[in-house]
């Protein structure tokens, strides 16, 4: 084939792959079409794809092949099935991924770095080339091709393959974006499902108490009426906490929540938090100096304490404690319970979005993420440590002012 005809064939190859990449259902489909187009243009009988593993440090063999003769080449396919190539190793696949440039091997039998050379030779193949699929400067895949005869480098083909690799990289980029979007949609679906449950529970409970009271007020004794009203009040405050968390979460992720930092009296914030948690005060002890002032937004700090105390009541057990320690510059506030505590394996995930202490279906998994974000906005911090002798302890750190 003369140079002009060769150039036209390679340009058609690039155009065909560009079109098929845009039409591909997914990455696997795009790679399969690319293998077919390259082999159809070059006349080479074998094409195969490696893709980058999740660690981005290895390439793994896929079952994406173009094989002109599936029977004669079955051994090569089987022998390549479990191949894993570290990017920092020797060999043409690793070298192609590491450099981001195509690699040409005139005769695989003369390349000692090509570990699968015996398999390729057994399949009556000799020449080989490989090119990377790039997203930015990162190789997300390497496509390899084999010919039955030793082959001299085709510089025009290698140049076209570099552009093809970039074109296929856009498919990977698009797939990653779709995966992120899918994960976000799934997370939001889960969020709405749990949120609807969390909202229905206090509403249903409050509605039930009020219905009983409205129908049987005269038949119900004072003590029972008082208990129902107290329970309804508690559920209303719980509902207010849930709604506050929803609004705060939305403002945090929109970047519109701005704290109003001021000298804040700690005992006043603790008292306000306990008002939002009816019935908790008798089970709570306060230790250490609460008559200290800290740098904080009093409303945001109150929300932090409400979230931590709500979690203590939900997941822990009485007695509950707020312990305050202060020096000249820092105030630490421990919110403690005497329940089972947090499993060590879960501790690293405590402040992640949607993380929950249990799989029992309780909680929306926003409270501790909100706590961490609100403390950061106030120039403070939050950490977890096991309570002694048992239970959980969340430690808030704040700047002290006089």
mmCIF file of C-alpha atoms in Angstrom:
data_model
loop_
_atom_site.group_PDB
_atom_site.id
_atom_site.type_symbol
_atom_site.label_atom_id
_atom_site.label_comp_id
_atom_site.label_asym_id
_atom_site.label_seq_id
_atom_site.Cartn_x
_atom_site.Cartn_y
_atom_site.Cartn_z
ATOM 1 C CA UNK A 1 0.000 0.000 0.000
ATOM 2 C CA UNK A 2 1.462 3.387 -1.028
ATOM 3 C CA UNK A 3 1.835 6.196 1.480
ATOM 4 C CA UNK A 4 -1.245 8.148 0.316
ATOM 5 C CA UNK A 5 -3.527 5.120 0.486
ATOM 6 C CA UNK A 6 -2.063 4.197 3.862
ATOM 7 C CA UNK A 7 -2.692 7.714 5.152
ATOM 8 C CA UNK A 8 -6.290 7.633 3.957
ATOM 9 C CA UNK A 9 -6.855 4.222 5.593
ATOM 10 C CA UNK A 10 -5.468 5.411 8.915
ATOM 11 C CA UNK A 11 -7.561 8.595 8.800
ATOM 12 C CA UNK A 12 -10.662 6.491 8.150
ATOM 13 C CA UNK A 13 -9.631 4.337 11.104
ATOM 14 C CA UNK A 14 -9.492 7.402 13.369
ATOM 15 C CA UNK A 15 -12.844 8.675 12.086
ATOM 16 C CA UNK A 16 -14.505 5.277 12.501
ATOM 17 C CA UNK A 17 -13.249 4.911 16.063
ATOM 18 C CA UNK A 18 -14.325 8.472 16.905
ATOM 19 C CA UNK A 19 -17.856 7.714 15.676
ATOM 20 C CA UNK A 20 -18.048 4.313 17.369
ATOM 21 C CA UNK A 21 -16.721 5.764 20.633
ATOM 22 C CA UNK A 22 -19.544 8.310 20.657
ATOM 23 C CA UNK A 23 -22.100 5.605 19.882
ATOM 24 C CA UNK A 24 -20.747 3.060 22.383
ATOM 25 C CA UNK A 25 -23.027 1.954 25.221
ATOM 26 C CA UNK A 26 -20.148 1.850 27.697
ATOM 27 C CA UNK A 27 -16.366 1.493 28.013
ATOM 28 C CA UNK A 28 -16.378 -2.228 27.166
ATOM 29 C CA UNK A 29 -18.372 -1.605 23.995
ATOM 30 C CA UNK A 30 -16.039 1.228 22.945
ATOM 31 C CA UNK A 31 -12.928 -0.905 23.464
ATOM 32 C CA UNK A 32 -14.444 -3.847 21.595
ATOM 33 C CA UNK A 33 -15.315 -1.625 18.625
ATOM 34 C CA UNK A 34 -11.827 -0.086 18.644
ATOM 35 C CA UNK A 35 -10.158 -3.513 18.561
ATOM 36 C CA UNK A 36 -12.303 -4.503 15.600
ATOM 37 C CA UNK A 37 -11.588 -1.273 13.685
ATOM 38 C CA UNK A 38 -7.814 -1.470 14.222
ATOM 39 C CA UNK A 39 -7.607 -5.147 13.221
ATOM 40 C CA UNK A 40 -9.837 -4.552 10.177
ATOM 41 C CA UNK A 41 -7.587 -1.695 9.022
ATOM 42 C CA UNK A 42 -4.200 -3.329 9.713
ATOM 43 C CA UNK A 43 -5.143 -6.887 8.832
ATOM 44 C CA UNK A 44 -3.671 -8.037 12.164
ATOM 45 C CA UNK A 45 -5.637 -10.992 13.555
ATOM 46 C CA UNK A 46 -5.522 -10.303 17.312
ATOM 47 C CA UNK A 47 -6.452 -7.353 19.512
ATOM 48 C CA UNK A 48 -6.863 -7.349 23.276
ATOM 49 C CA UNK A 49 -7.525 -4.833 26.054
ATOM 50 C CA UNK A 50 -5.970 -4.311 29.479
ATOM 51 C CA UNK A 51 -7.643 -1.825 31.848
ATOM 52 C CA UNK A 52 -6.343 -0.026 34.915
ATOM 53 C CA UNK A 53 -7.379 -1.457 38.276
ATOM 54 C CA UNK A 54 -8.984 0.694 40.954
ATOM 55 C CA UNK A 55 -5.598 1.281 42.600
ATOM 56 C CA UNK A 56 -4.309 2.906 39.363
ATOM 57 C CA UNK A 57 -1.032 1.031 39.911
ATOM 58 C CA UNK A 58 -1.834 -2.136 37.978
ATOM 59 C CA UNK A 59 -3.368 -3.162 34.681
ATOM 60 C CA UNK A 60 -5.564 -6.246 34.497
ATOM 61 C CA UNK A 61 -6.377 -8.407 31.524
ATOM 62 C CA UNK A 62 -9.977 -8.208 30.285
ATOM 63 C CA UNK A 63 -12.074 -10.585 28.244
ATOM 64 C CA UNK A 64 -12.366 -7.943 25.507
ATOM 65 C CA UNK A 65 -10.745 -9.426 22.391
ATOM 66 C CA UNK A 66 -10.768 -9.378 18.627
ATOM 67 C CA UNK A 67 -9.757 -12.840 17.361
ATOM 68 C CA UNK A 68 -9.747 -13.708 13.688
ATOM 69 C CA UNK A 69 -9.637 -17.428 14.532
ATOM 70 C CA UNK A 70 -11.084 -18.239 17.935
ATOM 71 C CA UNK A 71 -10.078 -21.922 17.871
ATOM 72 C CA UNK A 72 -6.389 -21.497 17.037
ATOM 73 C CA UNK A 73 -6.041 -18.541 19.400
ATOM 74 C CA UNK A 74 -7.942 -20.032 22.335
ATOM 75 C CA UNK A 75 -4.741 -20.890 24.231
ATOM 76 C CA UNK A 76 -3.518 -17.286 24.026
ATOM 77 C CA UNK A 77 -6.845 -16.025 25.313
ATOM 78 C CA UNK A 78 -6.891 -18.516 28.178
ATOM 79 C CA UNK A 79 -3.267 -17.859 29.105
ATOM 80 C CA UNK A 80 -3.849 -14.106 29.215
ATOM 81 C CA UNK A 81 -7.012 -14.284 31.310
ATOM 82 C CA UNK A 82 -5.506 -13.786 34.758
ATOM 83 C CA UNK A 83 -2.557 -11.548 33.852
ATOM 84 C CA UNK A 84 -1.999 -8.561 36.153
ATOM 85 C CA UNK A 85 0.675 -6.053 35.146
ATOM 86 C CA UNK A 86 2.138 -3.640 37.741
ATOM 87 C CA UNK A 87 2.702 -0.300 36.025
ATOM 88 C CA UNK A 88 6.210 -0.021 37.488
ATOM 89 C CA UNK A 89 7.255 -3.427 36.087
ATOM 90 C CA UNK A 90 9.163 -4.252 32.907
ATOM 91 C CA UNK A 91 7.417 -5.225 29.706
ATOM 92 C CA UNK A 92 5.591 -3.480 26.861
ATOM 93 C CA UNK A 93 2.186 -3.152 28.568
ATOM 94 C CA UNK A 94 3.638 -1.523 31.681
ATOM 95 C CA UNK A 95 5.969 0.644 29.604
ATOM 96 C CA UNK A 96 3.098 1.844 27.418
ATOM 97 C CA UNK A 97 0.996 2.763 30.463
ATOM 98 C CA UNK A 98 3.895 4.403 32.282
ATOM 99 C CA UNK A 99 5.118 6.563 29.394
ATOM 100 C CA UNK A 100 1.734 7.266 27.849
ATOM 101 C CA UNK A 101 3.197 6.481 24.413
ATOM 102 C CA UNK A 102 2.652 3.590 21.960
ATOM 103 C CA UNK A 103 5.098 0.682 21.964
ATOM 104 C CA UNK A 104 6.152 -1.378 18.938
ATOM 105 C CA UNK A 105 7.791 -4.817 19.052
ATOM 106 C CA UNK A 106 9.080 -6.134 15.725
ATOM 107 C CA UNK A 107 9.339 -9.706 17.026
ATOM 108 C CA UNK A 108 8.046 -10.728 20.462
ATOM 109 C CA UNK A 109 10.360 -13.746 20.499
ATOM 110 C CA UNK A 110 13.290 -11.369 20.703
ATOM 111 C CA UNK A 111 11.927 -9.268 23.582
ATOM 112 C CA UNK A 112 12.908 -10.848 26.944
ATOM 113 C CA UNK A 113 10.674 -8.407 28.854
ATOM 114 C CA UNK A 114 7.505 -9.756 27.196
ATOM 115 C CA UNK A 115 6.403 -12.444 29.676
ATOM 116 C CA UNK A 116 3.725 -13.936 27.415
ATOM 117 C CA UNK A 117 6.095 -14.390 24.457
ATOM 118 C CA UNK A 118 5.844 -18.237 24.588
ATOM 119 C CA UNK A 119 2.039 -18.038 24.395
ATOM 120 C CA UNK A 120 2.208 -15.600 21.484
ATOM 121 C CA UNK A 121 4.789 -17.724 19.664
ATOM 122 C CA UNK A 122 2.657 -20.848 20.215
ATOM 123 C CA UNK A 123 -0.223 -18.983 18.542
ATOM 124 C CA UNK A 124 2.022 -18.389 15.495
ATOM 125 C CA UNK A 125 2.207 -14.649 16.152
ATOM 126 C CA UNK A 126 5.363 -12.505 16.018
ATOM 127 C CA UNK A 127 4.886 -8.736 15.638
ATOM 128 C CA UNK A 128 3.114 -6.623 18.249
ATOM 129 C CA UNK A 129 2.232 -3.068 19.137
ATOM 130 C CA UNK A 130 0.355 -1.462 22.007
ATOM 131 C CA UNK A 131 -1.071 1.978 22.657
ATOM 132 C CA UNK A 132 -2.443 3.653 25.785
ATOM 133 C CA UNK A 133 -5.919 5.013 26.366
ATOM 134 C CA UNK A 134 -5.416 8.241 28.268
ATOM 135 C CA UNK A 135 -7.532 10.440 30.510
ATOM 136 C CA UNK A 136 -5.322 13.477 30.939
ATOM 137 C CA UNK A 137 -1.878 11.980 31.445
ATOM 138 C CA UNK A 138 -3.139 8.812 33.135
ATOM 139 C CA UNK A 139 -3.375 5.513 31.267
ATOM 140 C CA UNK A 140 -6.767 3.948 31.964
ATOM 141 C CA UNK A 141 -6.277 1.116 29.460
ATOM 142 C CA UNK A 142 -3.731 -0.369 27.053
ATOM 143 C CA UNK A 143 -4.736 -2.058 23.788
ATOM 144 C CA UNK A 144 -2.361 -4.646 22.328
ATOM 145 C CA UNK A 145 -2.303 -6.144 18.815
ATOM 146 C CA UNK A 146 -0.414 -9.037 17.221
ATOM 147 C CA UNK A 147 0.564 -9.958 13.649
ATOM 148 C CA UNK A 148 1.595 -13.363 12.264
ATOM 149 C CA UNK A 149 4.868 -11.994 10.876
ATOM 150 C CA UNK A 150 7.627 -9.816 12.331
ATOM 151 C CA UNK A 151 6.657 -6.236 11.519
ATOM 152 C CA UNK A 152 8.676 -3.060 11.168
ATOM 153 C CA UNK A 153 7.323 -0.019 13.031
ATOM 154 C CA UNK A 154 4.553 1.848 11.240
ATOM 155 C CA UNK A 155 5.125 5.400 12.465
ATOM 156 C CA UNK A 156 1.974 6.697 10.791
ATOM 157 C CA UNK A 157 -0.119 4.050 12.520
ATOM 158 C CA UNK A 158 1.482 4.799 15.889
ATOM 159 C CA UNK A 159 0.778 8.505 15.456
ATOM 160 C CA UNK A 160 -2.869 7.809 14.643
ATOM 161 C CA UNK A 161 -3.115 5.433 17.613
ATOM 162 C CA UNK A 162 -1.971 8.191 19.952
ATOM 163 C CA UNK A 163 -4.977 10.255 18.846
ATOM 164 C CA UNK A 164 -7.255 7.222 19.030
ATOM 165 C CA UNK A 165 -6.141 6.639 22.626
ATOM 166 C CA UNK A 166 -7.181 10.176 23.554
ATOM 167 C CA UNK A 167 -10.528 9.697 21.806
ATOM 168 C CA UNK A 168 -11.211 6.477 23.712
ATOM 169 C CA UNK A 169 -10.125 8.214 26.907
ATOM 170 C CA UNK A 170 -13.144 10.491 26.545
ATOM 171 C CA UNK A 171 -15.369 7.419 26.823
ATOM 172 C CA UNK A 172 -13.708 6.507 30.129
ATOM 173 C CA UNK A 173 -14.093 10.089 31.314
ATOM 174 C CA UNK A 174 -17.759 10.062 30.338
ATOM 175 C CA UNK A 175 -18.269 6.709 32.060
ATOM 176 C CA UNK A 176 -16.657 8.006 35.253
ATOM 177 C CA UNK A 177 -18.924 11.054 35.214
ATOM 178 C CA UNK A 178 -21.975 8.823 34.740
ATOM 179 C CA UNK A 179 -20.836 6.558 37.587
ATOM 180 C CA UNK A 180 -20.420 9.551 39.896
ATOM 181 C CA UNK A 181 -23.842 10.836 38.893
ATOM 182 C CA UNK A 182 -25.373 7.395 39.458
ATOM 183 C CA UNK A 183 -23.793 7.132 42.888
ATOM 184 C CA UNK A 184 -25.017 10.616 43.773
ATOM 185 C CA UNK A 185 -28.551 9.764 42.639
ATOM 186 C CA UNK A 186 -28.480 6.527 44.615
ATOM 187 C CA UNK A 187 -27.262 8.384 47.695
ATOM 188 C CA UNK A 188 -29.996 10.988 47.310
ATOM 189 C CA UNK A 189 -32.606 8.224 46.844
ATOM 190 C CA UNK A 190 -31.405 6.637 50.047
ATOM 191 C CA UNK A 191 -31.373 10.032 51.710
ATOM 192 C CA UNK A 192 -35.010 10.684 50.755
ATOM 193 C CA UNK A 193 -36.091 7.195 51.784
ATOM 194 C CA UNK A 194 -34.558 7.484 55.247
ATOM 195 C CA UNK A 195 -35.661 11.110 55.573
ATOM 196 C CA UNK A 196 -39.283 10.254 54.856
ATOM 197 C CA UNK A 197 -39.122 7.533 57.521
ATOM 198 C CA UNK A 198 -37.474 9.891 60.016
ATOM 199 C CA UNK A 199 -40.120 12.554 59.438
ATOM 200 C CA UNK A 200 -43.078 10.172 59.526
ATOM 201 C CA UNK A 201 -42.137 8.622 62.861
ATOM 202 C CA UNK A 202 -42.413 11.726 65.098
ATOM 203 C CA UNK A 203 -45.393 12.981 63.109
ATOM 204 C CA UNK A 204 -47.257 9.697 63.507
ATOM 205 C CA UNK A 205 -46.379 9.436 67.202
ATOM 206 C CA UNK A 206 -47.473 13.005 67.943
ATOM 207 C CA UNK A 207 -50.646 12.572 65.914
ATOM 208 C CA UNK A 208 -51.439 9.375 67.823
ATOM 209 C CA UNK A 209 -51.045 11.038 71.228
ATOM 210 C CA UNK A 210 -53.178 14.006 70.203
ATOM 211 C CA UNK A 211 -55.889 11.765 68.772
ATOM 212 C CA UNK A 212 -56.079 9.758 72.003
ATOM 213 C CA UNK A 213 -56.236 12.960 74.051
ATOM 214 C CA UNK A 214 -58.902 14.569 71.867
ATOM 215 C CA UNK A 215 -61.159 11.499 71.952
ATOM 216 C CA UNK A 216 -60.769 10.524 75.581
ATOM 217 C CA UNK A 217 -59.702 13.626 77.474
ATOM 218 C CA UNK A 218 -62.301 13.196 80.217
ATOM 219 C CA UNK A 219 -61.608 9.485 80.666
ATOM 220 C CA UNK A 220 -57.820 9.872 80.938
ATOM 221 C CA UNK A 221 -56.281 10.726 84.290
ATOM 222 C CA UNK A 222 -54.098 13.784 84.844
ATOM 223 C CA UNK A 223 -50.867 11.810 85.126
ATOM 224 C CA UNK A 224 -51.514 9.955 81.879
ATOM 225 C CA UNK A 225 -52.516 13.171 80.099
ATOM 226 C CA UNK A 226 -49.350 14.851 81.314
ATOM 227 C CA UNK A 227 -47.235 11.922 80.112
ATOM 228 C CA UNK A 228 -48.837 12.037 76.655
ATOM 229 C CA UNK A 229 -48.380 15.784 76.337
ATOM 230 C CA UNK A 230 -44.751 15.430 77.422
ATOM 231 C CA UNK A 231 -44.195 12.669 74.851
ATOM 232 C CA UNK A 232 -45.864 14.718 72.108
ATOM 233 C CA UNK A 233 -43.653 17.681 73.030
ATOM 234 C CA UNK A 234 -40.564 15.491 72.848
ATOM 235 C CA UNK A 235 -41.559 14.196 69.398
ATOM 236 C CA UNK A 236 -42.172 17.759 68.178
ATOM 237 C CA UNK A 237 -38.696 18.797 69.357
ATOM 238 C CA UNK A 238 -37.268 15.727 67.648
ATOM 239 C CA UNK A 239 -39.030 16.744 64.439
ATOM 240 C CA UNK A 240 -37.616 20.263 64.799
ATOM 241 C CA UNK A 241 -34.109 18.798 65.150
ATOM 242 C CA UNK A 242 -34.535 16.690 62.016
ATOM 243 C CA UNK A 243 -35.780 19.661 59.995
ATOM 244 C CA UNK A 244 -32.951 21.840 61.333
ATOM 245 C CA UNK A 245 -30.458 19.213 60.172
ATOM 246 C CA UNK A 246 -32.006 19.115 56.701
ATOM 247 C CA UNK A 247 -31.809 22.889 56.353
ATOM 248 C CA UNK A 248 -28.287 23.053 57.773
ATOM 249 C CA UNK A 249 -27.109 20.255 55.482
ATOM 250 C CA UNK A 250 -28.505 22.049 52.438
ATOM 251 C CA UNK A 251 -26.837 25.337 53.419
ATOM 252 C CA UNK A 252 -23.533 23.617 54.207
ATOM 253 C CA UNK A 253 -23.352 21.920 50.820
ATOM 254 C CA UNK A 254 -24.481 25.087 49.029
ATOM 255 C CA UNK A 255 -21.756 27.050 50.840
ATOM 256 C CA UNK A 256 -24.271 29.604 52.153
ATOM 257 C CA UNK A 257 -24.010 28.887 55.878
ATOM 258 C CA UNK A 258 -22.006 31.660 57.523
ATOM 259 C CA UNK A 259 -21.381 31.448 61.286
ATOM 260 C CA UNK A 260 -21.809 34.489 63.516
ATOM 261 C CA UNK A 261 -18.928 34.019 65.931
ATOM 262 C CA UNK A 262 -19.134 35.792 69.270
ATOM 263 C CA UNK A 263 -18.229 35.397 72.936
ATOM 264 C CA UNK A 264 -20.650 32.655 73.922
ATOM 265 C CA UNK A 265 -21.565 31.566 77.430
ATOM 266 C CA UNK A 266 -21.279 27.775 77.431
ATOM 267 C CA UNK A 267 -23.846 27.095 80.181
ATOM 268 C CA UNK A 268 -26.518 29.071 78.281
ATOM 269 C CA UNK A 269 -25.942 26.938 75.174
ATOM 270 C CA UNK A 270 -26.125 23.715 77.204
ATOM 271 C CA UNK A 271 -29.403 24.875 78.783
ATOM 272 C CA UNK A 272 -30.881 25.712 75.357
ATOM 273 C CA UNK A 273 -29.820 22.289 73.992
ATOM 274 C CA UNK A 274 -31.517 20.493 76.891
ATOM 275 C CA UNK A 275 -34.738 22.424 76.206
ATOM 276 C CA UNK A 276 -34.714 20.846 72.724
ATOM 277 C CA UNK A 277 -34.452 17.383 74.331
ATOM 278 C CA UNK A 278 -37.394 17.091 76.756
ATOM 279 C CA UNK A 279 -36.955 14.493 79.443
ATOM 280 C CA UNK A 280 -33.187 14.178 79.091
ATOM 281 C CA UNK A 281 -32.155 16.525 81.933
ATOM 282 C CA UNK A 282 -32.991 14.121 84.815
ATOM 283 C CA UNK A 283 -30.706 11.490 83.228
ATOM 284 C CA UNK A 284 -27.843 13.934 82.611
ATOM 285 C CA UNK A 285 -25.046 15.089 84.890
ATOM 286 C CA UNK A 286 -22.884 18.149 84.300
ATOM 287 C CA UNK A 287 -19.247 18.047 85.351
ATOM 288 C CA UNK A 288 -16.628 20.771 85.309
ATOM 289 C CA UNK A 289 -16.982 24.529 84.828
ATOM 290 C CA UNK A 290 -19.840 25.514 82.515
ATOM 291 C CA UNK A 291 -19.539 29.249 83.306
ATOM 292 C CA UNK A 292 -16.860 29.704 80.663
ATOM 293 C CA UNK A 293 -17.012 31.650 77.439
ATOM 294 C CA UNK A 294 -15.951 30.308 74.083
ATOM 295 C CA UNK A 295 -15.676 31.587 70.535
ATOM 296 C CA UNK A 296 -18.755 30.150 68.856
ATOM 297 C CA UNK A 297 -21.998 30.758 67.048
ATOM 298 C CA UNK A 298 -24.423 30.005 69.903
ATOM 299 C CA UNK A 299 -27.136 28.636 67.610
ATOM 300 C CA UNK A 300 -24.748 26.378 65.698
ATOM 301 C CA UNK A 301 -23.109 25.156 68.913
ATOM 302 C CA UNK A 302 -26.559 24.400 70.312
ATOM 303 C CA UNK A 303 -27.317 22.331 67.200
ATOM 304 C CA UNK A 304 -24.055 20.443 67.672
ATOM 305 C CA UNK A 305 -24.921 19.573 71.282
ATOM 306 C CA UNK A 306 -28.485 18.573 70.352
ATOM 307 C CA UNK A 307 -27.174 16.192 67.688
ATOM 308 C CA UNK A 308 -24.651 14.597 70.023
ATOM 309 C CA UNK A 309 -27.108 14.253 72.909
ATOM 310 C CA UNK A 310 -29.782 12.871 70.560
ATOM 311 C CA UNK A 311 -27.314 10.241 69.345
ATOM 312 C CA UNK A 312 -26.384 9.419 72.944
ATOM 313 C CA UNK A 313 -30.036 8.813 73.782
ATOM 314 C CA UNK A 314 -30.730 6.894 70.579
ATOM 315 C CA UNK A 315 -27.659 4.680 70.391
ATOM 316 C CA UNK A 316 -26.264 4.789 73.926
ATOM 317 C CA UNK A 317 -27.690 4.442 77.412
ATOM 318 C CA UNK A 318 -28.099 6.510 80.576
ATOM 319 C CA UNK A 319 -26.568 8.017 82.558
ATOM 320 C CA UNK A 320 -25.497 10.764 80.179
ATOM 321 C CA UNK A 321 -22.777 13.260 80.983
ATOM 322 C CA UNK A 322 -21.445 16.573 79.774
ATOM 323 C CA UNK A 323 -17.912 17.055 81.064
ATOM 324 C CA UNK A 324 -16.191 20.390 80.629
ATOM 325 C CA UNK A 325 -12.432 20.938 80.873
ATOM 326 C CA UNK A 326 -10.843 24.334 80.388
ATOM 327 C CA UNK A 327 -7.445 25.952 80.376
ATOM 328 C CA UNK A 328 -6.424 29.487 79.421
ATOM 329 C CA UNK A 329 -6.842 28.905 75.674
ATOM 330 C CA UNK A 330 -9.044 25.874 75.037
ATOM 331 C CA UNK A 331 -12.304 24.410 76.280
ATOM 332 C CA UNK A 332 -13.177 20.752 75.735
ATOM 333 C CA UNK A 333 -16.736 19.503 76.087
ATOM 334 C CA UNK A 334 -17.255 15.736 76.338
ATOM 335 C CA UNK A 335 -20.725 14.382 75.539
ATOM 336 C CA UNK A 336 -20.798 10.884 77.033
ATOM 337 C CA UNK A 337 -23.139 7.941 77.436
ATOM 338 C CA UNK A 338 -22.865 4.483 78.989
ATOM 339 C CA UNK A 339 -24.147 2.384 76.095
ATOM 340 C CA UNK A 340 -22.278 -0.146 73.957
ATOM 341 C CA UNK A 341 -20.009 2.474 72.374
ATOM 342 C CA UNK A 342 -18.862 2.483 68.758
ATOM 343 C CA UNK A 343 -17.348 -0.555 67.069
ATOM 344 C CA UNK A 344 -13.628 0.166 66.437
ATOM 345 C CA UNK A 345 -13.976 -0.690 62.744
ATOM 346 C CA UNK A 346 -16.677 1.972 62.358
ATOM 347 C CA UNK A 347 -14.816 4.794 64.138
ATOM 348 C CA UNK A 348 -12.959 6.039 60.984
ATOM 349 C CA UNK A 349 -16.346 6.471 59.262
ATOM 350 C CA UNK A 350 -18.190 8.244 62.071
ATOM 351 C CA UNK A 351 -18.153 11.700 60.503
ATOM 352 C CA UNK A 352 -18.813 10.586 56.916
ATOM 353 C CA UNK A 353 -21.998 11.444 55.095
ATOM 354 C CA UNK A 354 -24.828 8.910 55.592
ATOM 355 C CA UNK A 355 -22.834 6.899 58.131
ATOM 356 C CA UNK A 356 -24.979 5.382 60.862
ATOM 357 C CA UNK A 357 -24.131 3.524 64.071
ATOM 358 C CA UNK A 358 -26.287 0.540 63.162
ATOM 359 C CA UNK A 359 -28.126 -1.072 60.288
ATOM 360 C CA UNK A 360 -31.348 -1.064 62.256
ATOM 361 C CA UNK A 361 -32.848 1.572 59.985
ATOM 362 C CA UNK A 362 -32.624 4.403 62.533
ATOM 363 C CA UNK A 363 -31.183 7.805 61.773
ATOM 364 C CA UNK A 364 -30.472 9.522 58.501
ATOM 365 C CA UNK A 365 -26.702 9.521 58.883
ATOM 366 C CA UNK A 366 -26.249 13.291 58.642
ATOM 367 C CA UNK A 367 -25.942 14.285 62.299
ATOM 368 C CA UNK A 368 -22.233 13.625 62.831
ATOM 369 C CA UNK A 369 -21.199 14.973 59.428
ATOM 370 C CA UNK A 370 -23.106 18.151 60.320
ATOM 371 C CA UNK A 371 -21.423 18.237 63.742
ATOM 372 C CA UNK A 372 -17.961 18.041 62.152
ATOM 373 C CA UNK A 373 -18.763 20.732 59.594
ATOM 374 C CA UNK A 374 -20.333 23.075 62.146
ATOM 375 C CA UNK A 375 -17.385 22.712 64.507
ATOM 376 C CA UNK A 376 -14.989 23.489 61.660
ATOM 377 C CA UNK A 377 -16.970 26.617 60.770
ATOM 378 C CA UNK A 378 -16.567 27.786 64.375
ATOM 379 C CA UNK A 379 -12.824 27.199 64.403
ATOM 380 C CA UNK A 380 -13.256 24.139 66.603
ATOM 381 C CA UNK A 381 -13.050 20.388 66.205
ATOM 382 C CA UNK A 382 -14.723 17.158 67.227
ATOM 383 C CA UNK A 383 -13.292 13.716 67.912
ATOM 384 C CA UNK A 384 -14.402 10.383 69.310
ATOM 385 C CA UNK A 385 -12.976 8.336 72.149
ATOM 386 C CA UNK A 386 -14.431 5.401 74.106
ATOM 387 C CA UNK A 387 -16.026 6.395 77.378
ATOM 388 C CA UNK A 388 -14.728 4.875 80.607
ATOM 389 C CA UNK A 389 -15.775 2.346 81.825
ATOM 390 C CA UNK A 390 -18.096 1.896 78.821
ATOM 391 C CA UNK A 391 -19.967 3.877 76.219
ATOM 392 C CA UNK A 392 -19.156 6.626 73.738
ATOM 393 C CA UNK A 393 -17.616 10.043 74.253
ATOM 394 C CA UNK A 394 -17.587 12.819 71.659
ATOM 395 C CA UNK A 395 -15.147 15.611 72.444
ATOM 396 C CA UNK A 396 -15.731 19.161 71.207
ATOM 397 C CA UNK A 397 -12.759 21.521 71.160
ATOM 398 C CA UNK A 398 -13.354 25.304 71.227
ATOM 399 C CA UNK A 399 -11.290 28.452 71.705
ATOM 400 C CA UNK A 400 -11.733 30.044 75.139
ATOM 401 C CA UNK A 401 -12.202 33.772 75.663
ATOM 402 C CA UNK A 402 -12.402 35.790 78.863
#
